[in-house]
Amino acid sequence: HVTLKVSGMTCGACSSTVEAALSRAEGVQRASVSCVTHLAVVEGVVQAADLVEVVDAVGFDAVVDEVREVAEEGGEEVVVEVKVSGMTCTACSGTIERHLQSLSGVREATVSLVLGKAFVVLAPDGRRTPEDVAEEIELVGFDAEVALVQRGAAAAGRAFLTVRVEADQMVAATAAALSTEGVLAVSPAADQRLSITYDPRRQGARRLLAILAKAHGAVHTAATPDEGLHEAHARDLRRDLVRAAGPALLVLAVAFVAPAAGVQRAVWGSLGRPYVGNLDLLTLALFGLATPVQLVFGWRFHVAAAKALRRKSPNMDVLVSTATGIAYTYSAAILCICLLSPLSDHSAQMAVATVHFFAMCPVLITVVLMGKFLEARAKVQAVASVAALSSAGAATAVLVQGDEEVEVAVELVEVGDVLRLSAGMTVPVDAQVVSDEFVTVNESVLTGESTAITKTIRDSVLSGSSCVSGNCLIRATRVGSCTTLGQIVQLVQDAQASKAEVQRVADRVARVFVPTVLLLAVLTFLVWIALVQSGAVDPCSYQADDHMDCVDGGDLSFRLLFAMKFGMAVLMVACPCAMGLATPMAVMVATGVAARRGCLVKSAGALEAGARLDAIVLDKTGTITVGEPEVREVAVVPGALGAAGLEKAWEDHWRTMQVVSPVRTVACGDGDRAAVEAFFWWAVGTAEAASEHPLGRCLLRQASDVVGLPPIVPPSDYEYSGGRGVKCSLPLDGGVAARIGNVRFWEEHVSHRSSDLDKWVQGWQARGHTVVVLHVGGVTVGAAALQDAVREDAAAVVEHLQQTLGCEVWLCTGDNTATAQAIANEVGISNVVSEALPATKAECVQQLQRGACGRRSRVCFVGDGINDSPALATADVGVAIGAGAQVALDAADVVLVGSDLSDFATFLSLCRATMRTIALNFFWAFCFNFVMLPVAAGVFFPAVHIPPLVAGIGMAASSCLVVCCSLLLQRFSPPMLMHGSGQRRGGRWRVPVVDPSAFGRPQTDAVLLLASE
């Protein structure tokens, strides 16, 4: 296990380059590089010195930070995903979470009620195994099953293969699979299936299948669709609800509806006359209908309540079971007494009065079952967005093997396979076009933008996108969960499992809510029995409300029934589930909605923070601008080669003695410009050959189009200076030191500059262009003016952020002041920080957070992930725009797959809509509980009172209301962006955009004083 400190990395592209180089090195099993921490972690049978040479070879400096031996087993932390069934509210999930966190060997534990899963990180010392985690969950009263085990960074790359083997080969095949290189986990499935999780970077699906087929006769089979937790729960609830509904409706009609309609018992004829002892047939029939509902269909509540009490964490099941259980048991006892007592009018009346209470039990249980069923159905709809994403991928792919084309399951595609992509097909895996043909693909599943995109050779195509027209060959680059679609699904699931701070507060309230309600119910019963016993309240005066025949008011049994009515109402009206579901349901729906629009939110905290932003810092290149600059004009300095002593060397190197450039070139001075123009383009192309910056790629592309240049080769001694430029050695005359970068970089290293070139530079900067200057050996050779077009939606988005959302908007860029100010004026930003290095951007965010402008601010930074990692990590919310396939950018809290800045406005609007929904959910939950509890307790009796039956209906409706309110987020639509007379919603202008100068802009510049200045 080797840790290297790598210097020179400025963005995700740098770290990807280093990681790819290390991964290819001999003996390396795993490599992980972070451009935020500047650390590279490598595991395998390797020498540290060899790894340093590998990093040096790709243009970065590395030193060994740590080397340690790692045992073959137990050297990595283990991430365990466990399916948990039996959780009904946050009291359940909170109990499991606290228990797991208290265990030795557990580094981190999070339990999601909505997903029905526990996510546990185990220490690498091996004190705890995944099976131990499942057993610990079962010890506190829940069913648990290990769903997935990942070691170390294996989660970053995994794929799945399902095979069928004979029953007598299951054990041997499982052992063989586990011993195969790259296999992470093996779990048995239904119908003699084995589900194998493996790392596609270390093992291929067809190779793995061949190994198992040869030794154990395994054959590939389609994976069994995994019925979701909510689907199964809803199915079970529906079954019990249908069975309980018949008896409950009969009981409701006879015991409640008929008396309310004025139907007396005498109307029932012989059914209303005593049949056995003091009990009539109607009473016995109602008791017979109530008993199976209470003891069979309601058994789930009693079992769950017993488990909750055993783990000392009472939940809603305890309230339902206690209320119905006490009423049923007491009523049954009274009926037994009446049955055994001598015939008398008093006993008969007591039996009739008791019917009301045991008849409530089946009705209440059925109402709660209906509420739970509706809640489960709503949850199914809430998770449908993630299920839709998962099912968006292709089931098969056309594999090209020589002259043959074979259709195979997408599970069997390996990295490096050549596949055929035709019109009407779904791209099966992430791949690169390798044939010289054009195809048009629709990436709306990933980006939310339905506009088709043309792809040609060397372009990337993403899994889940559909081929609209054309036909080409593609080479698989990523499979399994490594694909863009797989990463999106994983990110959405991780976000849904995370907890916002407001949810943690609700969890703490829910933890003490049920015990408080139980205590309140007991106190309510004691107060009312005291009032009745003291004569302050006469039960007979109010019995008509309950449709009970009058019984002697002095009878203790009737008084107990009367007081129990209030205690039961308190138990039934309380609903802790509503509080527990207020946040996770809204987060689940919101993250699904965001994913469908190409916005990947990595945590619930990002949604919460995004709704409370005060300041937004925008990068320029790739954020406000398109990120695809073009060279508008080039200026060269005649005589520069002579001044640098390179005239003879260049003549020997440049044989054609003529050059054809597609870009207009001017001379800043007298003399022949042909030689210096050719040298300028050759030196620029050579210096930028290793660059990942958009400006560098643009210059390299332009230099490659110039006719008559010597071959462009990668430079030596390459050194990138973040926010300034590049220093390297050109392969000319034994090595010539050259620098190319911004004007600040030029001014730092060249003291004597051409006045003509100075004027040229200032002129282009004043028009909002970026100027890049090449100087060799301290002599200025020339400069290029580049323009990166401003996004068509930038001005409208900025206006929306300032006017509608009330946020302070800043522009922070590495460009010079003149260019930055010109761009800012065009889009309507008055706060500008220019010539900012990557560290300066992070410092800008910190200054705003500390209140550099008069008040502490919650700050969001928006960038394209290039040179922005420190700022993205520092901000309260870091948003990476235009990420494309790089959806797992470590430093960003939110990743916008598309490149429209309007997607950022959509994200902020969704954040606010989500927090409004959460606030509304909490309003319903808390308002319902804390307003209805005193009413149910009889505080306002007799003016206002809630019978137990109505209380049960209200309790079921409370959680359903919260869930349905969260589902309304599925109707979220992007904000209408106004720009002059134009309107834009969700990526398209409704009316042509007018010139930004058509409306006024603040001209006062705010100055942010940075510590570095």
mmCIF file of N, CA, C and O in Angstrom, residues 421-425 439 467-471:
data_model
loop_
_atom_site.group_PDB
_atom_site.id
_atom_site.type_symbol
_atom_site.label_atom_id
_atom_site.label_comp_id
_atom_site.label_asym_id
_atom_site.label_seq_id
_atom_site.Cartn_x
_atom_site.Cartn_y
_atom_site.Cartn_z
ATOM 1 N N LEU A 421 -23.497 -0.410 -33.187
ATOM 2 C CA LEU A 421 -24.566 0.490 -32.760
ATOM 3 C C LEU A 421 -25.339 0.938 -33.990
ATOM 4 O O LEU A 421 -24.754 1.530 -34.908
ATOM 5 N N SER A 422 -26.633 0.668 -33.998
ATOM 6 C CA SER A 422 -27.474 1.011 -35.147
ATOM 7 C C SER A 422 -28.655 1.843 -34.694
ATOM 8 O O SER A 422 -28.970 1.920 -33.499
ATOM 9 N N ALA A 423 -29.320 2.472 -35.658
ATOM 10 C CA ALA A 423 -30.484 3.308 -35.365
ATOM 11 C C ALA A 423 -31.553 2.486 -34.650
ATOM 12 O O ALA A 423 -31.837 1.351 -35.002
ATOM 13 N N GLY A 424 -32.141 3.083 -33.620
ATOM 14 C CA GLY A 424 -33.174 2.422 -32.845
ATOM 15 C C GLY A 424 -32.658 1.655 -31.647
ATOM 16 O O GLY A 424 -33.443 1.209 -30.809
ATOM 17 N N MET A 425 -31.341 1.485 -31.542
ATOM 18 C CA MET A 425 -30.764 0.740 -30.429
ATOM 19 C C MET A 425 -30.441 1.684 -29.268
ATOM 20 O O MET A 425 -30.240 2.880 -29.452
ATOM 21 N N VAL A 439 -23.177 9.017 -36.275
ATOM 22 C CA VAL A 439 -24.429 8.564 -35.671
ATOM 23 C C VAL A 439 -25.012 9.726 -34.881
ATOM 24 O O VAL A 439 -24.291 10.614 -34.410
ATOM 25 N N CYS A 467 -29.752 5.619 -29.995
ATOM 26 C CA CYS A 467 -29.249 5.972 -31.326
ATOM 27 C C CYS A 467 -30.441 6.308 -32.224
ATOM 28 O O CYS A 467 -31.285 5.442 -32.496
ATOM 29 N N VAL A 468 -30.504 7.554 -32.659
ATOM 30 C CA VAL A 468 -31.626 8.014 -33.470
ATOM 31 C C VAL A 468 -31.427 7.640 -34.928
ATOM 32 O O VAL A 468 -32.355 7.188 -35.611
ATOM 33 N N SER A 469 -30.214 7.820 -35.429
ATOM 34 C CA SER A 469 -29.937 7.496 -36.830
ATOM 35 C C SER A 469 -28.457 7.171 -36.983
ATOM 36 O O SER A 469 -27.637 7.530 -36.138
ATOM 37 N N GLY A 470 -28.135 6.485 -38.070
ATOM 38 C CA GLY A 470 -26.747 6.149 -38.339
ATOM 39 C C GLY A 470 -26.395 4.745 -37.898
ATOM 40 O O GLY A 470 -27.206 4.012 -37.325
ATOM 41 N N ASN A 471 -25.158 4.376 -38.185
ATOM 42 C CA ASN A 471 -24.661 3.036 -37.889
ATOM 43 C C ASN A 471 -23.150 3.132 -37.721
ATOM 44 O O ASN A 471 -22.469 3.707 -38.572
#
